[in-house]
Short mmCIF file of C-alpha atoms in Angstrom, two decimals:
data_model
loop_
_atom_site.label_atom_id
_atom_site.label_comp_id
_atom_site.label_asym_id
_atom_site.label_seq_id
_atom_site.Cartn_x
_atom_site.Cartn_y
_atom_site.Cartn_z
CA MET A 1 -20.88 -9.82 -2.37
CA THR A 2 -18.36 -12.64 -2.33
CA GLN A 3 -15.17 -12.67 -4.40
CA GLN A 4 -14.19 -15.85 -6.24
CA GLY A 5 -10.88 -14.75 -7.68
CA MET A 6 -8.54 -16.64 -10.00
CA ASP A 7 -8.76 -20.41 -10.27
CA PRO A 8 -6.84 -21.67 -7.20
CA GLU A 9 -4.55 -23.98 -9.16
CA LEU A 10 -3.66 -21.24 -11.65
CA PHE A 11 -3.06 -18.83 -8.79
CA GLU A 12 -0.61 -21.18 -7.08
CA GLN A 13 1.30 -21.45 -10.36
CA PHE A 14 1.31 -17.66 -10.60
CA ILE A 15 2.65 -17.28 -7.04
CA ASP A 16 5.40 -19.84 -7.70
CA GLN A 17 6.40 -17.91 -10.83
CA LEU A 18 6.29 -14.62 -8.91
CA ASP A 19 8.46 -15.97 -6.09
CA ARG A 20 11.10 -16.97 -8.64
CA TYR A 21 10.86 -13.58 -10.35
CA VAL A 22 11.31 -11.79 -7.03
CA ARG A 23 14.39 -13.79 -6.07
CA GLU A 24 16.02 -14.15 -9.49
CA ARG A 25 15.20 -10.78 -11.04
CA LEU A 26 14.03 -8.17 -8.54
CA ILE A 27 16.39 -8.77 -5.62
CA PRO A 28 19.53 -8.80 -7.84
CA ALA A 29 18.38 -5.45 -9.29
CA GLU A 30 17.96 -3.79 -5.89
CA ALA A 31 21.42 -2.22 -5.92
CA ASP A 32 20.56 -0.51 -9.20
CA VAL A 33 17.21 0.70 -7.83
CA ILE A 34 18.91 2.16 -4.75
CA ALA A 35 21.82 3.72 -6.63
CA ASN A 36 19.57 5.47 -9.16
CA ASP A 37 16.48 5.93 -6.97
CA ARG A 38 14.28 4.44 -9.67
CA ILE A 39 13.10 1.09 -10.95
CA PRO A 40 14.68 0.32 -14.34
CA ASP A 41 12.23 0.85 -17.19
CA GLU A 42 12.66 -2.70 -18.40
CA ILE A 43 11.57 -4.09 -15.04
CA VAL A 44 8.48 -1.86 -14.97
CA ALA A 45 7.68 -3.13 -18.47
CA GLU A 46 8.10 -6.74 -17.27
CA MET A 47 5.79 -6.12 -14.33
CA LYS A 48 3.15 -4.70 -16.65
CA GLU A 49 3.54 -7.70 -18.96
CA MET A 50 3.01 -10.01 -15.95
CA GLY A 51 -0.28 -8.25 -15.23
CA LEU A 52 0.79 -6.83 -11.86
CA PHE A 53 -0.85 -3.45 -12.54
CA GLY A 54 -4.27 -5.04 -13.04
CA LEU A 55 -4.29 -7.80 -10.44
CA THR A 56 -7.69 -6.89 -8.99
CA VAL A 57 -9.32 -5.58 -12.18
CA PRO A 58 -12.05 -7.97 -13.40
CA GLU A 59 -10.97 -10.34 -16.15
CA GLU A 60 -13.53 -9.00 -18.63
CA PHE A 61 -11.76 -5.62 -18.42
CA GLY A 62 -8.29 -7.06 -18.97
CA GLY A 63 -7.23 -7.74 -15.39
CA ALA A 64 -6.43 -10.89 -13.42
CA GLY A 65 -9.56 -10.68 -11.26
CA LEU A 66 -7.80 -11.72 -8.05
CA SER A 67 -9.73 -12.02 -4.82
CA THR A 68 -8.54 -10.00 -1.83
CA SER A 69 -6.93 -13.13 -0.34
CA GLN A 70 -5.00 -13.71 -3.54
CA TYR A 71 -4.08 -10.05 -3.83
CA ALA A 72 -2.73 -10.00 -0.25
CA ARG A 73 -0.58 -13.05 -0.94
CA THR A 74 0.73 -11.43 -4.12
CA VAL A 75 1.66 -8.25 -2.23
CA ARG A 76 3.39 -10.28 0.47
CA ALA A 77 5.40 -12.13 -2.19
CA MET A 78 6.39 -8.89 -3.95
CA ALA A 79 7.28 -7.23 -0.63
CA TYR A 80 10.08 -9.73 -0.07
CA ALA A 81 12.02 -7.50 -2.48
CA ALA A 82 12.67 -3.76 -2.15
CA PRO A 83 9.50 -1.78 -1.32
CA ALA A 84 9.66 0.26 -4.53
CA TYR A 85 8.52 -2.73 -6.57
CA ARG A 86 5.24 -3.01 -4.67
CA SER A 87 4.79 0.74 -4.50
CA ILE A 88 4.75 1.28 -8.25
CA PHE A 89 1.64 -0.87 -8.79
CA SER A 90 0.00 -0.90 -5.36
CA ILE A 91 -2.16 2.23 -5.79
CA ASN A 92 -3.53 0.82 -9.07
CA VAL A 93 -4.62 -2.50 -7.69
CA GLY A 94 -5.40 -1.25 -4.20
CA MET A 95 -7.00 2.08 -3.51
CA PHE A 96 -7.72 3.36 -7.03
CA ASN A 97 -9.28 0.13 -8.23
CA SER A 98 -11.23 -0.31 -4.99
CA ALA A 99 -12.73 3.14 -5.35
CA ILE A 100 -13.71 2.45 -8.97
CA LYS A 101 -15.17 -0.90 -7.96
CA ASN A 102 -17.11 0.44 -4.97
CA GLY A 103 -18.24 3.75 -6.37
CA GLY A 104 -17.63 4.04 -10.09
CA THR A 105 -20.35 4.22 -12.71
CA ASP A 106 -20.48 1.60 -15.44
CA ALA A 107 -18.99 4.14 -17.85
CA GLN A 108 -16.12 4.94 -15.44
CA LYS A 109 -15.36 1.24 -15.01
CA ALA A 110 -15.43 0.69 -18.78
CA GLU A 111 -13.02 3.58 -19.35
CA TRP A 112 -10.54 3.17 -16.52
CA TRP A 113 -10.32 -0.55 -15.73
CA PRO A 114 -8.76 -1.51 -19.10
CA ARG A 115 -6.33 1.41 -18.88
CA ILE A 116 -5.26 0.49 -15.35
CA ALA A 117 -4.92 -3.19 -16.27
CA ALA A 118 -2.71 -2.22 -19.21
CA GLY A 119 -0.30 -0.47 -16.87
CA GLU A 120 -1.33 3.17 -16.65
CA ILE A 121 -0.20 4.30 -13.21
CA ALA A 122 -2.67 5.83 -10.75
CA CYS A 123 -2.31 7.95 -7.62
CA PHE A 124 -4.69 8.68 -4.76
CA GLY A 125 -5.05 12.29 -3.62
CA LEU A 126 -6.41 12.54 -0.09
CA THR A 127 -3.69 14.02 2.15
CA GLU A 128 -3.04 17.78 2.11
CA PRO A 129 -0.53 20.11 3.77
CA GLY A 130 -3.10 20.89 6.47
CA SER A 131 -5.17 17.71 6.58
CA GLY A 132 -4.72 13.98 6.46
CA SER A 133 -6.88 11.94 8.77
CA ASP A 134 -8.88 15.10 9.55
CA SER A 135 -11.14 15.35 6.51
CA ALA A 136 -13.05 18.29 8.01
CA ALA A 137 -9.94 20.40 7.44
CA MET A 138 -9.71 19.54 3.72
CA ALA A 139 -8.99 22.71 1.76
CA THR A 140 -9.06 21.45 -1.83
CA THR A 141 -12.30 22.60 -3.44
CA ALA A 142 -14.41 21.57 -6.40
CA ARG A 143 -17.01 24.08 -7.51
CA PRO A 144 -19.48 23.70 -10.38
CA ASP A 145 -18.19 25.09 -13.65
CA PRO A 146 -20.44 28.04 -14.51
CA ASP A 147 -19.85 27.42 -18.21
CA GLY A 148 -20.98 23.80 -18.26
CA ASN A 149 -21.79 20.65 -16.30
CA GLY A 150 -18.24 20.12 -15.09
CA TRP A 151 -16.17 21.12 -12.08
CA ILE A 152 -13.25 23.41 -11.28
CA LEU A 153 -10.71 22.05 -8.78
CA ASN A 154 -8.25 24.08 -6.71
CA GLY A 155 -5.90 22.97 -3.96
CA THR A 156 -2.75 21.03 -3.06
CA LYS A 157 -2.26 17.38 -2.20
CA ARG A 158 0.81 16.20 -0.28
CA TYR A 159 2.82 12.97 0.10
CA ILE A 160 1.09 11.43 -2.93
CA THR A 161 2.65 8.10 -3.85
CA ASN A 162 3.45 7.72 -7.56
CA ALA A 163 2.43 11.31 -8.34
CA PRO A 164 5.55 11.83 -10.55
CA HIS A 165 4.62 8.78 -12.68
CA ALA A 166 0.82 8.73 -12.61
CA SER A 167 -1.40 9.28 -15.61
CA VAL A 168 -4.55 9.55 -13.49
CA GLY A 169 -5.36 10.62 -9.96
CA LEU A 170 -8.37 10.05 -7.73
CA ILE A 171 -8.65 13.45 -6.09
CA MET A 172 -10.73 14.16 -2.98
CA ALA A 173 -12.18 17.67 -2.88
CA ARG A 174 -14.66 19.70 -0.87
CA THR A 175 -17.93 20.21 -2.76
CA GLU A 176 -19.84 21.69 0.19
CA LYS A 177 -18.80 24.32 2.71
CA ASP A 178 -20.07 22.50 5.79
CA ALA A 179 -19.33 18.95 6.88
CA LEU A 180 -22.88 17.93 7.69
CA PRO A 181 -23.81 15.15 7.60
CA LYS A 182 -20.32 14.06 8.60
CA ASN A 183 -17.89 13.95 5.65
CA ALA A 184 -20.66 14.66 3.11
CA HIS A 185 -18.65 17.70 2.03
CA VAL A 186 -16.02 15.51 0.35
CA SER A 187 -16.41 14.16 -3.19
CA ALA A 188 -14.04 12.15 -5.38
CA PHE A 189 -12.93 13.06 -8.89
CA ILE A 190 -11.09 11.04 -11.53
CA VAL A 191 -8.53 13.50 -12.89
CA PRO A 192 -6.13 12.72 -15.77
CA MET A 193 -2.77 14.12 -14.71
CA ASP A 194 -2.24 15.85 -18.06
CA THR A 195 -5.32 18.04 -17.49
CA PRO A 196 -4.39 21.74 -17.77
CA GLY A 197 -3.80 23.23 -14.34
CA VAL A 198 -2.46 20.00 -12.80
CA SER A 199 1.22 20.17 -11.82
CA VAL A 200 3.43 17.85 -9.80
CA GLY A 201 6.24 18.95 -7.50
CA SER A 202 9.71 17.46 -7.32
CA PRO A 203 9.86 14.05 -5.63
CA ASP A 204 10.41 14.39 -1.88
CA LYS A 205 13.64 13.07 -0.38
CA LYS A 206 12.79 10.32 2.09
CA MET A 207 14.29 8.28 4.92
CA GLY A 208 14.02 5.04 2.99
CA GLN A 209 12.20 3.14 0.25
CA SER A 210 14.53 4.22 -2.56
CA GLY A 211 12.96 3.98 -5.99
CA SER A 212 9.45 4.79 -4.80
CA HIS A 213 8.42 8.39 -5.20
CA ILE A 214 6.01 10.79 -3.51
CA ALA A 215 5.34 14.39 -4.43
CA ASP A 216 2.85 17.24 -4.11
CA ILE A 217 0.06 17.69 -6.63
CA MET A 218 -1.07 21.26 -7.31
CA LEU A 219 -4.51 21.95 -8.78
CA ASP A 220 -4.93 25.44 -10.25
CA ASP A 221 -8.36 26.02 -11.80
CA VAL A 222 -8.46 22.46 -13.12
CA HIS A 223 -11.54 21.97 -15.31
CA VAL A 224 -12.94 18.43 -15.40
CA PRO A 225 -16.16 17.22 -17.03
CA GLY A 226 -19.20 16.18 -15.06
CA ASP A 227 -18.46 12.50 -15.61
CA ALA A 228 -15.18 12.90 -13.68
CA LEU A 229 -17.22 12.84 -10.44
CA LEU A 230 -16.84 9.33 -9.07
CA GLY A 231 -20.19 7.62 -9.00
CA GLY A 232 -21.87 10.69 -10.48
CA GLU A 233 -22.92 11.88 -7.03
CA THR A 234 -21.46 14.45 -4.65
CA GLY A 235 -20.87 13.81 -0.97
CA LYS A 236 -19.75 10.21 -1.41
CA GLY A 237 -16.03 10.79 -1.86
CA PHE A 238 -15.00 10.17 1.74
CA VAL A 239 -17.01 6.95 1.89
CA PHE A 240 -15.29 5.69 -1.26
CA ALA A 241 -11.91 6.78 0.10
CA MET A 242 -12.40 4.99 3.39
CA LYS A 243 -13.50 1.79 1.68
CA SER A 244 -10.43 2.04 -0.52
CA LEU A 245 -8.22 2.60 2.52
CA ASP A 246 -9.41 -0.71 3.98
CA ASN A 247 -7.88 -2.36 0.93
CA GLY A 248 -4.80 -0.14 1.22
CA ARG A 249 -4.34 -1.13 4.85
CA ILE A 250 -4.47 -4.81 3.96
CA SER A 251 -1.83 -4.11 1.31
CA VAL A 252 0.44 -2.31 3.78
CA GLY A 253 -0.05 -5.08 6.33
CA ALA A 254 0.84 -7.70 3.72
CA ALA A 255 3.87 -5.65 2.63
CA SER A 256 5.02 -5.33 6.25
CA THR A 257 4.69 -9.08 6.69
CA GLY A 258 6.63 -9.89 3.52
CA TYR A 259 9.42 -7.43 4.30
CA ALA A 260 9.72 -8.66 7.89
CA ARG A 261 10.22 -12.16 6.49
CA ARG A 262 12.97 -10.87 4.17
CA ALA A 263 14.72 -9.16 7.08
CA LEU A 264 14.46 -12.21 9.31
CA ASP A 265 15.84 -14.51 6.60
CA SER A 266 18.77 -12.11 6.26
CA ALA A 267 19.40 -12.18 10.01
CA LEU A 268 19.17 -15.96 10.12
CA ARG A 269 21.77 -16.25 7.38
CA TYR A 270 24.06 -13.68 9.03
CA ALA A 271 23.77 -15.34 12.45
CA ASN A 272 24.94 -18.63 10.96
CA GLU A 273 27.86 -17.01 9.11
CA ARG A 274 29.10 -14.58 11.77
CA LYS A 275 31.34 -16.15 14.38
CA ALA A 276 32.20 -14.97 17.88
CA PHE A 277 34.06 -16.83 20.61
CA GLY A 278 34.83 -19.55 18.08
CA GLU A 279 31.28 -20.41 17.00
CA PRO A 280 28.36 -18.99 14.97
CA ILE A 281 26.39 -16.39 16.91
CA ALA A 282 23.26 -18.39 16.00
CA ASN A 283 24.32 -20.77 18.78
CA PHE A 284 23.88 -18.08 21.43
CA GLN A 285 20.56 -18.23 23.22
CA LEU A 286 19.88 -14.47 23.28
CA ILE A 287 20.34 -14.39 19.49
CA GLN A 288 17.96 -17.34 19.27
CA GLN A 289 15.44 -15.44 21.39
CA MET A 290 15.38 -12.55 18.90
CA LEU A 291 15.02 -14.96 15.99
CA ALA A 292 12.19 -16.84 17.71
CA GLU A 293 10.32 -13.70 18.74
CA SER A 294 10.48 -12.46 15.16
CA GLU A 295 9.27 -15.76 13.74
CA THR A 296 6.37 -15.82 16.20
CA GLU A 297 5.25 -12.30 15.34
CA ILE A 298 5.51 -12.83 11.58
CA TYR A 299 3.40 -15.97 11.92
CA ALA A 300 0.76 -14.03 13.85
CA ALA A 301 0.65 -11.35 11.13
CA GLU A 302 0.35 -14.03 8.44
CA CYS A 303 -2.64 -15.50 10.27
CA MET A 304 -4.26 -12.06 10.58
CA MET A 305 -3.72 -11.47 6.86
CA THR A 306 -5.38 -14.77 5.98
CA ASP A 307 -8.35 -14.01 8.23
CA VAL A 308 -9.05 -10.41 7.25
CA SER A 309 -8.67 -11.00 3.50
CA ALA A 310 -11.00 -14.03 3.70
CA ARG A 311 -13.54 -11.84 5.49
CA VAL A 312 -13.36 -9.30 2.68
CA ASP A 313 -13.88 -12.08 0.13
CA ARG A 314 -17.00 -13.18 2.04
CA GLY A 315 -18.38 -9.65 1.81
CA GLU A 316 -18.01 -8.76 5.48
CA ASN A 317 -17.41 -5.26 6.80
CA THR A 318 -13.74 -5.33 7.80
CA ILE A 319 -13.00 -1.75 8.84
CA ARG A 320 -11.91 -2.86 12.32
CA GLN A 321 -10.06 -6.00 11.25
CA ALA A 322 -8.20 -4.25 8.40
CA ALA A 323 -7.10 -1.53 10.80
CA ALA A 324 -6.02 -4.09 13.41
CA PHE A 325 -4.03 -6.08 10.86
CA LYS A 326 -2.29 -2.98 9.54
CA VAL A 327 -1.42 -1.80 13.07
CA PHE A 328 -0.07 -5.14 14.20
CA ALA A 329 1.82 -6.01 11.01
CA SER A 330 3.48 -2.60 10.62
CA GLU A 331 4.48 -2.40 14.29
CA MET A 332 5.66 -6.01 14.10
CA CYS A 333 7.83 -5.23 11.09
CA GLY A 334 9.38 -2.35 13.02
CA ARG A 335 10.26 -4.65 15.90
CA VAL A 336 11.67 -7.31 13.57
CA VAL A 337 13.96 -4.97 11.64
CA ASP A 338 15.17 -3.50 14.94
CA ARG A 339 16.12 -6.98 16.14
CA VAL A 340 17.79 -7.67 12.80
CA VAL A 341 20.04 -4.63 13.23
CA GLN A 342 20.86 -5.89 16.73
CA ILE A 343 21.71 -9.36 15.44
CA TYR A 344 24.03 -7.83 12.85
CA GLY A 345 25.68 -5.84 15.65
CA GLY A 346 28.03 -3.09 14.47
CA ALA A 347 27.56 -4.21 10.87
CA GLY A 348 23.85 -3.49 11.20
CA TYR A 349 24.60 0.23 11.43
CA LEU A 350 26.56 0.27 8.18
CA ALA A 351 24.99 1.03 4.81
CA GLU A 352 27.15 -1.73 3.37
CA TYR A 353 24.80 -4.31 4.91
CA ASP A 354 21.10 -4.87 4.25
CA ALA A 355 20.00 -4.53 7.88
CA GLU A 356 20.42 -0.74 7.88
CA ARG A 357 18.22 -0.43 4.78
CA PHE A 358 15.56 -2.75 6.18
CA PHE A 359 15.38 -0.54 9.28
CA ARG A 360 14.86 2.68 7.28
CA ASP A 361 12.49 1.17 4.73
CA ALA A 362 10.15 -0.31 7.33
CA ARG A 363 9.53 2.90 9.27
CA ILE A 364 6.93 4.32 6.89
CA TYR A 365 4.63 1.29 7.23
CA ARG A 366 3.56 2.56 10.65
CA ILE A 367 2.53 5.91 9.13
CA TYR A 368 0.83 5.67 5.77
CA GLU A 369 -2.74 4.50 5.10
CA GLY A 370 -3.48 5.67 8.65
CA THR A 371 -0.96 6.02 11.45
CA THR A 372 -0.96 3.47 14.24
CA GLN A 373 -2.47 6.04 16.58
CA ILE A 374 -5.31 7.06 14.24
CA LEU A 375 -6.14 3.41 13.59
CA GLN A 376 -6.13 2.61 17.30
CA LEU A 377 -8.73 5.34 17.76
CA GLN A 378 -10.77 3.90 14.91
CA ILE A 379 -10.60 0.38 16.33
CA ALA A 380 -11.68 1.59 19.77
CA LYS A 381 -14.50 3.68 18.28
CA HIS A 382 -15.96 0.63 16.55
CA MET A 383 -15.58 -1.48 19.68
CA LEU A 384 -17.43 1.11 21.76
CA ARG A 385 -20.13 1.52 19.12
CA GLU A 386 -20.74 -2.22 19.02
CA PHE A 387 -20.81 -2.37 22.82
CA ALA A 388 -23.42 0.42 22.95
CA ALA A 389 -25.52 -1.31 20.30
CA ARG A 390 -25.66 -4.47 22.44
CA GLY A 391 -27.29 -2.41 25.17
#
């Protein structure tokens, strides 16, 4: 099924407005976000008013109805500012909305799409203390409620983005003891976070990305009604999660690309201002090499983003391409911020300058929504499967 998205002319106006908002409002507020480890309430309210929490929700349900290509460009634009700004709405418009779109019943869409578009914050509960990419080790369980048609959930989820702020979580849980057929033991549940038995741990202290928060979610005999089961069918949760992660990986790739551009622009400015041996260090060829290598890699990631998001909009299966884009863009961002620290020299190691923050913030991109190593295995698996199918 193809995605049309917002009218192209209106979307270009929206992106122009967003670019100005990022540079004139969000970037000047970064010091406040970092100092207080939170986005100011008034900025969150502004982002909701701009419709950022419902970018991919269909228009008839109160959202902007963006295509994947438009969504990726929006994420890239937002990611030019501190990562916390993207993080606060990314689960809504990425993984949670994708799961509702791909697997939700009509009733679930009618209930949750307007709430998400209005700015209710969602989280996505897949990772656990003992399992992440290894779904067979999932310990969270959902058993039928003996007193009705609902379910009782027990378990712990770890590293859950936006858990301290979320009003709803999409929780993956084991509904069968055995994992046969593969991953059919995992189902997905829409769980309001104020449901009795749901508790959230203190936000974890992290290496970077100040203002974005992750925490554990504990589920202790959490009773949910039968219509909380995504799609109304057990055994489909992992499929929905993986489809959602394709969207999440495009989002992380786009964020990596936008943040790499921010870091490179900073280095370019610094290299023209900083003088050594009587001239700007931008005149030195080895500095120019680092600038050029960074520009080349960012351009490659931008091209990958354009291609993979267009494929999604055409209705193609993009598991391999989304993984490849996320791997390349996140690793690229890591290389760019490393070069930026090097260009800054000694100043790059000081918290007083942006380069040190860019370096810490970028490190997580190579880990979440599938580590580079897990995604490399996935890419190779699909390559080998396609090769075998060709005979």
